[in-house]
Amino acid sequence: MKHQSSDLEQLIRDLPKAELHVHIEGTLEPELLCEMARRNHLTLRFATVGELRQAYRFHNLQSFLDIYYEGTRALLSEQDFFDLTWAYLERAAQQHVRHAEIFFDPQAHTGRGIPFETVIRGIHRALEEAIPRLSISSNLIMCFLRHLSAEAAMRTLEASLPFKDWIAAVGLDSSELGHPPEKFVTVFQRARAAGYLTVAHAGEEGPLDYIRQALDLLKVSRIDHGVRCLEDPELVQRLASERIPLTVCPLSNVKLCVFKSLEDHNLKKLLDLGLCVTVNSDDPAYFGGYITENLLASQKALGLTRHDLYMLAKNAFEASFLGAGEKQRFIAELDRFMQAHLG
Ligand code: ADE
Ligand code: ZN
């Protein structure tokens, strides 16, 4: 059956969703950033919301990270971390996100003298409140900043242990080039021994071999981005047969010049190869859209079909860190939704 693009647009908006790749610090909208700077008596390099938005033009990952870390400086109190997380969750709920797995970067804060406890207590309280108030379940993923040392990552891991029950997994983010997964083998070993699952950003800007290292050395359950995997058919075969999920972030990839345009993005190819691909927003306040906008823009640019959209939504529940029963419940909800929207 042929579908009108307006049907698909409504389908995308209403689809029950899981988001697996979103940095909570990357959801800090300019308005909230300015409000926090004001209440924390900080002076920003950019005086207005408009000036901030103007600065959100990037030519690679590093040019973005410089602005992203600058933004995190507005976050000081537990309430700031609560407000940041709550604002994301409210937006996500409006977009029918039913489950979110959220990264946070403790070192971006502890490095400025904010206690680990302040950060995680604020985020955790919002995640807990979202269960009854917004009907969103979640998992928290603690990322290590790969441009810092393995020793600093190990200290962060130790600081997290009293809050272990609030954290599902550890991840690896920040400047990829020159900071291979192998740098963090010992930290990830210790994290797994403490009961954490593992993920890593790999193959976003960095080489293909970082994807292999993340799998073989860090024993990751998912690859964040991973879009460069198509350079090696053998690796693609492995990702397919082991059903290793890729958390792809289309608008991010265009903003950071990983692809020239969304029309050039390999999302559809990855799907057609049968990989467990998901669509996510990464740093939505900086890249021009949350999960729905990522899906809408990708559908338009790549001609995604109703079946593609169903697979993306289903893959996300399957690739989540939910238990088998919860995954089944969400996928049954998705199936009922698709049945009811035959359009
Ligand atoms: N930190 C926040 N967003 C990131 C991204 N897209 N890649 C690496 N580190 C990040
Ligand atoms: Zn990311």
Coordinates of C-alpha atoms and ligand atoms in Angstrom, one line a residue:
M1 CA 0.0 0.0 0.0
K2 CA 1.3 3.5 -0.9
H3 CA 1.3 5.9 2.0
Q4 CA 0.9 9.7 1.8
S5 CA 3.8 11.5 3.4
S6 CA 1.3 13.2 5.7
D7 CA 0.2 9.7 7.0
L8 CA 3.8 8.8 7.7
E9 CA 4.3 12.1 9.4
Q10 CA 1.4 11.5 11.8
L11 CA 2.6 7.9 12.3
I12 CA 6.1 9.2 13.3
R13 CA 4.6 11.7 15.7
D14 CA 2.4 9.2 17.5
L15 CA 4.7 6.1 17.4
P16 CA 5.6 4.8 20.9
K17 CA 9.3 5.3 21.1
A18 CA 12.5 4.4 23.0
E19 CA 15.4 6.7 22.9
L20 CA 18.8 5.2 23.6
H21 CA 21.4 7.9 22.8
V22 CA 20.8 11.3 24.4
H23 CA 23.3 13.2 26.5
I24 CA 21.4 15.0 29.3
E25 CA 23.8 17.9 29.1
G26 CA 23.1 18.1 25.3
T27 CA 19.4 18.8 26.1
L28 CA 20.2 22.1 27.8
E29 CA 18.1 24.5 25.7
P30 CA 19.5 28.1 25.4
E31 CA 16.5 29.5 27.3
L32 CA 17.1 27.2 30.3
L33 CA 20.9 27.8 30.0
C34 CA 20.3 31.6 30.3
E35 CA 17.9 31.2 33.1
M36 CA 20.4 29.0 35.1
A37 CA 23.2 31.4 34.4
R38 CA 21.1 34.2 35.7
R39 CA 20.0 32.5 38.9
N40 CA 23.6 31.2 39.5
H41 CA 25.0 34.7 39.0
L42 CA 27.2 33.6 36.0
T43 CA 28.2 35.8 33.0
L44 CA 28.0 33.9 29.7
R45 CA 30.2 34.7 26.7
F46 CA 26.9 35.0 24.8
A47 CA 24.5 37.6 26.1
T48 CA 21.2 36.4 24.6
V49 CA 19.4 33.2 23.6
G50 CA 19.7 34.4 20.0
E51 CA 23.5 34.8 20.2
L52 CA 23.7 31.4 21.7
R53 CA 21.8 29.8 18.9
Q54 CA 24.0 31.7 16.4
A55 CA 27.0 30.0 17.9
Y56 CA 25.6 26.6 17.3
R57 CA 27.4 26.1 14.0
F58 CA 30.0 23.3 14.0
H59 CA 32.5 21.9 11.5
N60 CA 33.4 18.8 13.4
L61 CA 32.9 17.0 16.8
Q62 CA 35.5 19.1 18.7
S63 CA 34.0 22.4 17.6
F64 CA 30.7 21.2 19.1
L65 CA 32.3 19.8 22.3
D66 CA 33.9 23.2 23.1
I67 CA 30.5 24.9 23.1
Y68 CA 28.8 21.9 24.9
Y69 CA 31.3 21.9 27.8
E70 CA 30.9 25.7 28.0
G71 CA 27.2 25.2 28.4
T72 CA 27.6 22.7 31.2
R73 CA 29.2 25.5 33.4
A74 CA 25.7 26.9 34.1
L75 CA 24.8 23.7 36.0
L76 CA 25.7 24.0 39.7
S77 CA 23.0 22.7 42.1
E78 CA 21.1 19.5 42.5
Q79 CA 18.0 21.5 41.4
D80 CA 19.8 22.5 38.2
F81 CA 20.4 18.9 37.3
F82 CA 16.8 18.1 38.2
D83 CA 15.4 20.9 36.1
L84 CA 17.6 20.0 33.1
T85 CA 16.5 16.3 33.3
W86 CA 12.8 17.2 33.9
A87 CA 12.8 19.5 30.9
Y88 CA 14.1 16.7 28.6
L89 CA 11.6 14.2 30.0
E90 CA 8.6 16.5 29.5
R91 CA 9.6 17.0 25.8
A92 CA 10.2 13.3 25.4
A93 CA 6.8 12.5 26.9
Q94 CA 5.2 14.9 24.4
Q95 CA 6.9 12.9 21.6
H96 CA 5.6 9.6 23.0
V97 CA 8.9 8.4 24.3
R98 CA 8.0 5.5 26.6
H99 CA 11.5 4.6 27.6
A100 CA 14.8 6.6 27.6
E101 CA 18.4 5.6 28.3
I102 CA 20.2 8.7 29.1
F103 CA 23.9 9.5 29.2
F104 CA 25.5 11.9 31.7
D105 CA 29.1 13.2 31.8
P106 CA 30.0 13.4 35.6
Q107 CA 33.6 14.5 34.8
A108 CA 32.2 17.7 33.0
H109 CA 31.0 18.6 36.5
T110 CA 33.4 17.1 39.0
G111 CA 36.2 18.8 37.1
R112 CA 34.5 22.1 38.0
G113 CA 34.2 21.2 41.7
I114 CA 30.6 20.0 41.6
P115 CA 30.3 16.8 43.7
F116 CA 29.3 13.6 41.9
E117 CA 26.5 13.2 44.4
T118 CA 24.9 16.6 43.5
V119 CA 24.8 15.6 39.8
I120 CA 23.4 12.1 40.2
R121 CA 20.9 13.0 42.9
G122 CA 19.3 15.7 40.7
I123 CA 19.1 13.5 37.6
H124 CA 17.9 10.5 39.5
R125 CA 15.1 12.4 41.2
A126 CA 13.7 13.6 37.9
L127 CA 13.9 10.1 36.4
E128 CA 12.0 8.6 39.4
E129 CA 9.3 11.3 39.2
A130 CA 8.9 10.7 35.5
I131 CA 7.7 7.1 36.0
P132 CA 4.3 8.1 37.6
R133 CA 4.0 11.6 36.3
L134 CA 5.0 11.2 32.6
S135 CA 4.8 7.4 32.1
I136 CA 8.4 7.2 31.0
S137 CA 10.8 4.6 32.3
S138 CA 14.5 5.1 32.0
N139 CA 18.1 3.9 32.5
L140 CA 21.1 6.0 33.3
I141 CA 24.4 5.5 31.5
M142 CA 27.5 7.1 33.0
C143 CA 30.0 8.2 30.3
F144 CA 33.8 8.6 30.8
L145 CA 35.3 11.5 28.9
R146 CA 37.8 9.8 26.6
H147 CA 40.0 12.9 26.1
L148 CA 40.9 12.6 29.9
S149 CA 43.1 9.9 31.4
A150 CA 42.1 6.3 32.2
E151 CA 43.1 7.1 35.8
A152 CA 40.5 9.9 35.9
A153 CA 37.9 7.5 34.5
M154 CA 38.8 5.0 37.2
R155 CA 38.4 7.6 39.9
T156 CA 34.9 8.5 38.4
L157 CA 34.0 4.8 38.4
E158 CA 35.0 4.6 42.1
A159 CA 32.9 7.7 42.9
S160 CA 29.9 6.1 41.2
L161 CA 29.9 2.8 43.2
P162 CA 27.7 4.1 46.2
F163 CA 25.1 5.0 43.5
K164 CA 25.5 1.8 41.5
D165 CA 21.8 0.9 41.8
W166 CA 20.9 4.1 39.9
I167 CA 23.2 3.4 36.9
A168 CA 22.7 0.7 34.4
A169 CA 25.8 1.0 32.2
V170 CA 29.0 2.9 31.6
G171 CA 29.8 4.5 28.2
L172 CA 32.6 6.4 26.5
D173 CA 32.2 9.8 24.8
S174 CA 33.9 13.1 24.0
S175 CA 36.7 13.6 21.4
E176 CA 37.0 10.3 19.6
L177 CA 40.1 10.8 17.4
G178 CA 43.3 9.8 19.1
H179 CA 41.4 8.3 22.1
P180 CA 40.8 4.6 21.2
P181 CA 38.7 2.3 23.3
E182 CA 41.9 0.3 24.2
K183 CA 42.9 3.2 26.5
F184 CA 40.0 2.3 28.8
V185 CA 40.2 -1.6 28.9
T186 CA 41.1 -1.7 32.6
V187 CA 38.3 0.7 33.6
F188 CA 35.7 -1.1 31.6
Q189 CA 36.9 -4.4 33.1
R190 CA 36.4 -3.0 36.6
A191 CA 33.0 -1.6 35.6
R192 CA 31.8 -4.9 34.3
A193 CA 33.0 -6.6 37.5
A194 CA 31.0 -4.1 39.5
G195 CA 27.9 -5.1 37.5
Y196 CA 27.6 -2.4 34.9
L197 CA 26.7 -3.0 31.3
T198 CA 29.0 -1.2 28.7
V199 CA 28.5 0.9 25.6
A200 CA 30.8 3.2 23.7
H201 CA 30.8 5.9 21.1
A202 CA 32.7 4.5 18.2
G203 CA 32.9 5.0 14.4
E204 CA 31.3 8.5 14.6
E205 CA 34.4 10.4 13.5
G206 CA 37.0 7.9 14.5
P207 CA 38.2 4.9 12.4
L208 CA 36.5 1.6 11.9
D209 CA 38.9 -0.2 14.2
Y210 CA 37.5 1.7 17.2
I211 CA 34.2 -0.2 16.6
R212 CA 36.1 -3.6 16.7
Q213 CA 38.0 -2.5 19.8
A214 CA 34.8 -1.5 21.6
L215 CA 33.4 -4.9 20.9
D216 CA 36.5 -7.0 21.6
L217 CA 38.1 -5.0 24.3
L218 CA 35.3 -3.2 26.1
K219 CA 32.7 -6.0 25.5
V220 CA 30.0 -3.4 24.7
S221 CA 26.3 -4.3 24.3
R222 CA 25.7 -1.5 21.8
I223 CA 27.8 0.8 19.6
D224 CA 26.8 4.5 19.8
H225 CA 26.9 5.9 16.2
G226 CA 28.9 3.2 14.5
V227 CA 28.0 4.6 11.1
R228 CA 31.5 4.0 9.7
C229 CA 30.9 0.2 9.9
L230 CA 29.9 0.1 6.2
E231 CA 33.6 0.4 5.3
D232 CA 34.1 -3.2 6.3
P233 CA 31.6 -5.9 5.0
E234 CA 33.0 -8.5 7.5
L235 CA 32.3 -6.1 10.4
V236 CA 28.8 -5.5 9.1
Q237 CA 28.3 -9.3 8.9
R238 CA 29.3 -9.6 12.5
L239 CA 27.1 -6.7 13.7
A240 CA 24.2 -8.4 11.9
S241 CA 24.7 -11.9 13.1
E242 CA 25.4 -10.9 16.7
R243 CA 22.6 -8.3 16.5
I244 CA 24.7 -5.6 18.0
P245 CA 22.6 -2.4 18.0
L246 CA 23.8 0.9 16.6
T247 CA 22.4 4.0 18.1
V248 CA 22.4 6.3 15.1
C249 CA 21.9 10.1 15.4
P250 CA 21.1 11.5 11.9
L251 CA 20.7 15.2 12.6
S252 CA 23.8 15.1 14.8
N253 CA 25.8 13.5 12.0
V254 CA 24.9 16.2 9.6
K255 CA 25.5 19.1 12.1
L256 CA 29.0 17.6 12.9
C257 CA 29.8 17.0 9.2
V258 CA 30.0 13.2 9.5
F259 CA 27.7 13.3 6.4
K260 CA 27.4 16.2 4.0
S261 CA 23.6 16.0 4.1
L262 CA 20.8 13.8 5.4
E263 CA 20.3 12.6 1.8
D264 CA 23.8 11.2 2.0
H265 CA 23.3 9.4 5.4
N266 CA 23.6 5.6 5.4
L267 CA 20.8 5.0 7.9
K268 CA 18.6 3.4 5.2
K269 CA 21.5 1.2 4.0
L270 CA 22.1 0.0 7.5
L271 CA 18.4 -0.9 7.9
D272 CA 18.3 -2.7 4.6
L273 CA 21.3 -4.8 5.6
G274 CA 19.2 -6.0 8.5
L275 CA 21.3 -4.3 11.3
C276 CA 19.6 -3.5 14.6
V277 CA 19.6 0.3 13.9
T278 CA 17.9 2.9 16.1
V279 CA 17.3 6.6 15.6
N280 CA 18.2 9.0 18.4
S281 CA 18.8 12.7 19.1
D282 CA 22.3 12.8 20.7
D283 CA 22.4 16.5 21.8
P284 CA 19.0 17.8 20.7
A285 CA 19.4 21.4 22.1
Y286 CA 22.4 21.8 19.8
F287 CA 21.5 19.8 16.7
G288 CA 18.0 21.2 15.9
G289 CA 15.7 18.4 17.0
Y290 CA 14.5 15.7 19.4
I291 CA 13.7 12.1 18.4
T292 CA 10.6 13.0 16.4
E293 CA 12.4 15.6 14.3
N294 CA 15.2 13.1 13.7
L295 CA 12.7 10.6 12.4
L296 CA 10.7 13.1 10.4
A297 CA 13.8 14.5 8.6
S298 CA 15.2 11.1 8.0
Q299 CA 11.9 9.8 6.6
K300 CA 11.8 12.7 4.1
A301 CA 15.5 12.7 3.1
L302 CA 15.8 8.9 2.7
G303 CA 12.2 7.9 1.8
L304 CA 11.8 5.6 4.9
T305 CA 8.8 3.4 4.6
R306 CA 6.1 2.5 7.1
H307 CA 8.0 -0.8 7.6
D308 CA 11.3 1.0 8.1
L309 CA 9.7 3.2 10.8
Y310 CA 8.2 0.2 12.5
M311 CA 11.6 -1.6 12.5
L312 CA 13.4 1.5 13.9
A313 CA 10.9 1.7 16.8
K314 CA 11.0 -2.0 17.5
N315 CA 14.8 -2.2 17.3
A316 CA 15.0 0.5 20.0
F317 CA 12.9 -1.5 22.4
E318 CA 14.8 -4.6 21.6
A319 CA 18.2 -2.9 22.0
S320 CA 17.3 -1.3 25.3
F321 CA 18.5 -2.5 28.7
L322 CA 15.0 -3.3 29.8
G323 CA 14.2 -6.9 31.0
A324 CA 12.7 -9.4 28.5
G325 CA 9.1 -9.0 29.9
E326 CA 9.2 -5.2 29.7
K327 CA 10.6 -5.3 26.1
Q328 CA 7.7 -7.7 25.2
R329 CA 5.2 -5.4 26.7
F330 CA 6.5 -2.3 24.8
I331 CA 6.7 -4.2 21.5
A332 CA 3.1 -5.5 22.0
E333 CA 2.1 -1.8 22.6
L334 CA 3.9 -0.9 19.4
D335 CA 2.2 -3.7 17.4
R336 CA -1.2 -2.6 18.7
F337 CA -0.4 0.9 17.7
M338 CA 0.6 -0.1 14.1
Q339 CA -2.6 -2.2 13.8
A340 CA -4.7 0.8 14.8
H341 CA -2.9 3.1 12.4
L342 CA -3.2 1.2 9.1
G343 CA -3.9 4.5 7.4
Ligands
ADE1 N1 29.3 14.2 24.0 C1 28.1 14.7 23.7 N2 27.7 14.5 22.4 C2 28.7 13.7 21.9 C3 28.9 13.1 20.6 N3 28.1 13.2 19.6 N4 30.1 12.4 20.4 C4 31.0 12.3 21.4 N5 30.8 12.8 22.6 C5 29.7 13.5 22.9
ZN2 ZN 26.6 10.9 21.6

